[in-house]
Coordinates of C-alpha atoms in Angstrom, one line a residue:
M685 CA 0.0 0.0 0.2
P686 CA 1.5 3.3 -0.8
V687 CA 2.4 5.5 2.1
G688 CA 3.4 9.1 2.5
S689 CA 0.3 11.0 1.3
I690 CA -1.8 13.5 3.2
S691 CA -4.8 13.0 1.3
S692 CA -7.8 10.1 1.2
S693 CA -10.5 8.8 -1.3
N694 CA -13.8 7.3 -1.4
D695 CA -11.9 3.9 -1.0
T696 CA -9.6 4.9 1.9
V697 CA -9.9 6.1 5.4
G698 CA -7.2 9.1 6.3
V699 CA -6.2 8.0 9.9
A700 CA -3.8 10.1 12.1
V701 CA -2.3 8.8 15.7
V702 CA -1.1 11.3 18.0
N703 CA 1.9 11.0 20.5
Y704 CA 0.2 13.1 23.0
Q705 CA 2.1 14.8 25.9
V706 CA 1.2 13.2 29.2
P707 CA -0.8 15.6 31.2
V708 CA -0.1 16.0 34.7
L709 CA -3.3 17.5 35.9
E710 CA -4.7 18.1 39.5
T711 CA -8.2 19.9 39.1
K712 CA -11.1 19.6 37.1
E713 CA -10.5 23.2 35.5
E714 CA -7.0 21.9 34.2
V715 CA -8.6 18.7 32.8
I716 CA -11.0 21.2 30.8
E717 CA -8.1 23.4 29.8
N718 CA -6.5 20.3 28.4
C719 CA -9.7 19.1 26.5
H720 CA -9.2 22.6 24.5
R721 CA -5.7 21.8 23.6
I722 CA -6.8 18.3 22.3
A723 CA -9.3 20.1 20.2
D724 CA -6.8 22.5 19.0
F725 CA -4.7 19.2 18.0
V726 CA -7.9 18.3 15.9
D727 CA -8.0 21.5 14.1
G728 CA -4.2 21.5 13.4
T729 CA -4.1 17.8 12.3
K730 CA -7.1 18.3 9.9
L731 CA -5.4 21.7 8.3
G732 CA -2.2 19.6 7.8
Y733 CA -3.8 16.5 6.5
P734 CA -7.0 17.4 4.6
G735 CA -7.6 13.7 3.8
L736 CA -8.0 13.1 7.6
D737 CA -11.1 10.9 8.3
L738 CA -10.2 9.9 12.0
I739 CA -7.8 11.3 14.6
I740 CA -6.6 8.9 17.8
F741 CA -5.5 10.3 21.0
P742 CA -4.0 8.0 23.6
E743 CA -5.2 6.5 27.2
Y744 CA -4.8 9.1 29.7
S745 CA -4.6 12.0 27.4
T746 CA -7.7 13.9 28.8
Q747 CA -7.2 13.4 32.5
G748 CA -3.9 11.9 32.9
F749 CA -3.3 9.6 35.7
H750 CA -2.6 11.4 38.7
P751 CA -1.2 8.8 41.6
T752 CA -3.3 10.5 44.3
K753 CA -5.8 12.7 42.8
W754 CA -7.2 10.5 40.1
K755 CA -10.4 10.0 41.5
D756 CA -11.2 13.7 42.0
L757 CA -10.9 13.9 38.2
C758 CA -13.5 11.6 37.1
T759 CA -16.5 12.6 35.1
T760 CA -19.6 11.3 33.1
V761 CA -20.1 10.2 29.6
P762 CA -21.4 12.5 28.0
G763 CA -20.0 15.4 30.1
P764 CA -18.2 18.5 29.8
E765 CA -15.0 16.9 28.2
T766 CA -16.8 15.1 25.8
E767 CA -18.7 18.1 24.7
I768 CA -15.5 19.6 23.7
F769 CA -14.1 17.1 21.8
A770 CA -17.6 16.3 20.0
E771 CA -17.6 20.3 19.0
A772 CA -14.0 19.7 17.6
C773 CA -15.0 16.4 15.5
R774 CA -18.2 18.4 14.0
R775 CA -16.4 21.7 12.8
N776 CA -13.9 19.7 11.4
N777 CA -16.0 17.0 9.9
I778 CA -13.9 14.3 11.2
W779 CA -14.2 11.3 13.6
G780 CA -12.1 10.9 16.8
V781 CA -10.9 8.4 19.4
F782 CA -10.6 10.0 22.9
S783 CA -10.0 8.7 26.4
I784 CA -11.7 9.3 29.7
T785 CA -9.8 7.9 32.9
G786 CA -12.0 7.5 34.5
E787 CA -16.0 7.4 33.8
I788 CA -18.0 7.3 36.7
N789 CA -19.6 3.9 37.6
P790 CA -22.6 3.4 39.7
K791 CA -21.5 -0.4 40.4
G792 CA -18.2 0.6 42.0
N793 CA -14.8 2.1 40.6
P794 CA -14.6 4.2 37.7
Y795 CA -14.2 2.8 34.2
N796 CA -11.2 3.4 31.8
S797 CA -13.1 4.5 28.5
F798 CA -12.5 4.6 25.0
L799 CA -14.8 7.1 23.0
L800 CA -15.6 7.2 19.3
I801 CA -17.3 10.3 18.4
D802 CA -18.5 10.9 14.9
N803 CA -18.5 13.8 12.4
Q804 CA -21.7 15.1 13.7
G805 CA -20.4 14.8 17.3
N806 CA -22.4 11.7 18.4
I807 CA -20.7 9.2 20.6
K808 CA -20.8 6.1 18.4
M809 CA -19.0 3.9 21.0
N810 CA -18.2 3.7 24.8
Y811 CA -16.0 0.8 25.3
H812 CA -14.6 -0.1 28.9
K813 CA -11.1 -1.5 29.2
M814 CA -11.6 -5.2 29.9
N815 CA -8.0 -6.0 31.2
P816 CA -6.8 -3.0 33.4
W817 CA -3.1 -3.3 34.1
V818 CA -2.9 -5.1 37.5
P819 CA -1.4 -4.1 40.3
K820 CA -1.8 -0.4 39.5
E821 CA -4.9 0.5 37.5
P822 CA -8.0 1.0 39.9
W823 CA -10.4 0.6 37.0
Y824 CA -13.6 -1.5 37.0
P825 CA -13.3 -4.1 34.3
G826 CA -15.5 -3.8 31.1
N827 CA -16.9 -7.2 30.0
E828 CA -17.7 -7.0 26.2
T829 CA -15.6 -6.2 23.1
M830 CA -17.1 -3.4 20.7
V831 CA -17.2 -2.8 17.1
T832 CA -18.9 -0.5 15.0
E833 CA -19.1 1.2 11.5
G834 CA -16.8 4.1 11.2
P835 CA -15.8 6.8 8.6
K836 CA -16.5 5.7 5.0
G837 CA -18.1 2.1 6.3
L838 CA -14.7 1.0 7.7
M839 CA -15.4 -1.2 10.9
I840 CA -13.6 -0.4 13.9
G841 CA -13.0 -2.0 17.2
A842 CA -11.7 -1.0 20.4
N843 CA -9.0 -2.0 22.4
I844 CA -7.4 -0.1 25.5
C845 CA -3.5 -0.6 26.2
Y846 CA -3.2 -4.0 28.3
D847 CA -6.5 -5.5 26.4
S848 CA -3.9 -5.7 23.3
N849 CA -1.6 -8.1 25.2
M850 CA -4.5 -10.7 25.4
P851 CA -4.7 -12.1 21.8
E852 CA -8.1 -13.2 22.7
I853 CA -9.5 -9.8 23.0
V854 CA -8.1 -8.7 19.6
R855 CA -9.3 -11.8 18.1
D856 CA -12.8 -11.5 19.3
T857 CA -13.0 -7.9 18.1
V858 CA -11.8 -9.0 14.7
M859 CA -14.5 -11.7 14.6
R860 CA -17.2 -9.4 15.4
G861 CA -16.1 -7.6 12.1
A862 CA -13.4 -5.1 13.1
E863 CA -11.4 -4.1 9.9
L864 CA -9.5 -1.7 12.0
V865 CA -8.6 -2.5 15.6
V866 CA -7.9 0.9 17.5
R867 CA -5.5 0.8 20.4
I868 CA -5.2 3.6 22.7
Q869 CA -2.6 3.2 25.3
G870 CA -0.3 5.0 28.2
Y871 CA 2.5 2.5 27.6
M872 CA 5.8 3.3 29.6
Y873 CA 9.4 2.2 29.6
P874 CA 10.8 -0.6 30.0
S875 CA 8.0 -2.5 27.6
K876 CA 8.8 -0.2 24.5
E877 CA 10.5 -3.1 22.4
Q878 CA 7.5 -5.6 23.1
Q879 CA 4.8 -3.2 22.5
I880 CA 6.0 -1.8 19.5
K881 CA 6.3 -5.5 17.8
L882 CA 2.9 -6.5 19.2
A883 CA 1.0 -4.0 17.2
S884 CA 2.5 -6.0 14.0
I885 CA 2.0 -9.2 15.4
R886 CA -1.9 -8.6 16.4
A887 CA -2.7 -7.0 12.9
W888 CA -1.0 -10.1 10.8
E889 CA -2.6 -12.7 13.1
N890 CA -5.8 -11.3 12.5
L891 CA -5.6 -9.7 8.9
S892 CA -6.5 -6.6 10.3
Y893 CA -5.3 -2.9 10.2
F894 CA -4.2 -1.7 13.6
A895 CA -3.6 2.0 15.0
V896 CA -1.8 2.6 18.1
A897 CA -1.9 6.1 20.1
N898 CA 0.6 6.2 22.7
M899 CA 1.6 8.9 25.4
A900 CA 5.0 10.4 25.3
G901 CA 6.9 12.4 27.8
R902 CA 6.9 11.8 31.7
D903 CA 4.4 12.5 34.6
K904 CA 5.0 12.4 38.3
V905 CA 5.8 8.6 38.0
Y906 CA 6.3 6.8 34.5
S907 CA 8.1 8.0 31.4
Y908 CA 6.3 7.0 28.2
F909 CA 7.8 6.1 25.1
G910 CA 5.3 7.4 22.4
H911 CA 6.2 5.4 19.0
S912 CA 2.0 5.5 17.8
N913 CA 2.0 3.8 15.0
I914 CA -0.3 2.5 11.9
V915 CA 0.1 -1.2 10.8
N916 CA -1.1 -2.6 7.7
F917 CA -3.2 -5.9 7.8
D918 CA 0.0 -7.6 6.5
G919 CA 1.8 -6.6 9.6
T920 CA 4.0 -3.9 8.0
T921 CA 4.2 -0.5 9.2
L922 CA 2.5 2.1 7.4
A923 CA 3.5 5.1 9.6
E924 CA 5.3 5.7 12.9
C925 CA 6.1 8.5 15.3
G926 CA 9.3 8.7 17.4
S927 CA 9.3 9.4 21.0
S928 CA 8.9 13.0 21.2
P929 CA 5.8 14.5 22.8
D930 CA 3.0 15.7 20.4
E931 CA 4.3 14.0 17.2
V932 CA 1.3 13.2 14.7
T933 CA 1.9 10.7 11.8
Y934 CA -0.9 9.8 9.2
A935 CA -1.7 6.7 6.7
E936 CA -4.6 5.9 4.4
L937 CA -6.3 2.7 5.0
S938 CA -8.0 0.9 1.6
I939 CA -11.3 -0.6 2.7
S940 CA -11.2 -2.7 -0.9
A941 CA -7.7 -4.0 0.0
I942 CA -8.6 -5.5 3.3
R943 CA -11.9 -7.0 2.3
N944 CA -10.0 -8.4 -0.9
A945 CA -7.6 -10.1 1.3
R946 CA -9.9 -11.6 3.6
K947 CA -12.2 -12.9 0.9
N948 CA -9.4 -14.2 -1.5
W949 CA -6.4 -15.2 0.3
T950 CA -5.9 -18.7 1.0
A951 CA -2.2 -18.8 2.4
E952 CA -2.2 -16.7 5.5
N953 CA -5.8 -16.3 5.7
H954 CA -5.6 -17.0 9.4
L955 CA -9.0 -16.0 10.2
F956 CA -10.8 -18.5 7.8
N957 CA -8.1 -21.0 8.6
L958 CA -9.0 -21.1 12.2
T959 CA -12.3 -22.8 11.9
H960 CA -11.3 -24.5 8.6
R961 CA -8.3 -26.6 9.8
G962 CA -6.7 -28.5 7.0
Y963 CA -9.3 -28.0 4.5
S964 CA -6.4 -29.0 2.1
A965 CA -6.9 -32.7 3.1
V966 CA -10.2 -32.6 4.7
P967 CA -13.4 -31.4 3.1
N968 CA -14.0 -28.1 4.2
G969 CA -11.8 -28.5 7.0
E970 CA -12.2 -29.3 10.7
F971 CA -14.0 -27.1 12.6
E972 CA -14.7 -28.5 16.2
I973 CA -12.8 -26.4 18.7
P974 CA -9.4 -28.4 19.4
Y975 CA -8.3 -26.5 22.4
S976 CA -8.7 -28.1 25.6
F977 CA -8.1 -25.3 27.8
Y978 CA -11.0 -23.0 25.9
K979 CA -13.4 -25.9 26.0
T980 CA -12.7 -25.8 29.6
W981 CA -13.0 -22.3 30.4
V982 CA -16.5 -22.2 28.7
D983 CA -17.6 -25.4 30.5
N984 CA -16.0 -24.5 33.8
P985 CA -14.6 -21.2 34.5
Q986 CA -13.4 -22.2 38.0
Q987 CA -11.6 -25.1 36.9
A988 CA -10.0 -22.8 34.1
R989 CA -9.0 -20.5 36.8
E990 CA -7.5 -23.0 39.1
I991 CA -5.4 -24.7 35.7
C992 CA -4.2 -21.0 35.4
E993 CA -3.0 -20.7 39.0
K994 CA -1.0 -23.7 38.8
L995 CA 0.9 -22.6 36.2
T996 CA 1.3 -18.8 37.7
R997 CA 0.1 -17.9 40.8
S998 CA -2.8 -17.1 43.3
T999 CA -4.5 -14.0 44.0
P1000 CA -3.3 -11.7 46.9
E1001 CA -6.7 -12.7 48.7
Q1002 CA -6.0 -16.4 48.3
Q1003 CA -2.3 -15.9 49.5
A1004 CA -3.6 -14.2 52.6
E1005 CA -6.0 -16.9 53.3
Q1006 CA -3.0 -19.3 52.9
K1007 CA -0.7 -17.5 55.3
P1008 CA -0.1 -19.1 58.5
E1009 CA -1.2 -17.3 61.5
A1010 CA 1.8 -15.8 63.5
I1011 CA 2.8 -17.9 67.0
S1012 CA 2.0 -15.6 69.6

């Protein structure tokens, strides 16, 4: 696929990812000021890339992740922050992906939320992070992958940071129809090498476009490595930022190209071959699930957890129960 353009067409979706400067915010007033800064990025990026259809900002780009005041900065969806983003999308006639950390949750701790807003200012998707990063993230886990139709009909799926380390989440998102998986992240050193490689791996194994927006710079706790990138469905990199804060990069994603590959590829069509094992030898291929762990997980989730814990570790609560009482 050609790279290096700032245009798009009826068949291509122009996508930009932002290495947003990690904000260090302590009040809601500062959060609103930062939202206006994000809106200015939308304006400037559309001016520089006239083919822009979708702009993507990282996890934590709205409220940051203050180590002690994060709960004070939580908000509602919709709310004053999302209205600023919606207006920026409307006036630029583009779609945007934005982060809310956290979204007030009546069931308990706040959600870590991925918002897709269309060019009319409507919230088209509000995805809650399914696998918050333990042991540091306090967010209430979501329980559903999400996919929706995006600009020019491209099907968009959501992931947030640690979600994409779980191949099951990306695969489930793609099997629900995603042609572009968007990963918003606030990933820090020393995980740079692994996370950059992961985008190409997930794209290739799922025959899917993959776009990553990451933070850059330092807050009160971590240093974030940037390297926001856009990856083709064959795993090759179309565009990539460096490590400097506030870099933006851009690529065109062809809708017809990915649909052609999924429909017509035989070798390397990982999605088709997953449920048509060995169809070169067996008529139509085998379709029964052969993976014993996944069968167990569906039929007996507690047993699956026990299998996992034998390989890895128990929870802190279990460790506390197993700890012998001190002898007085």
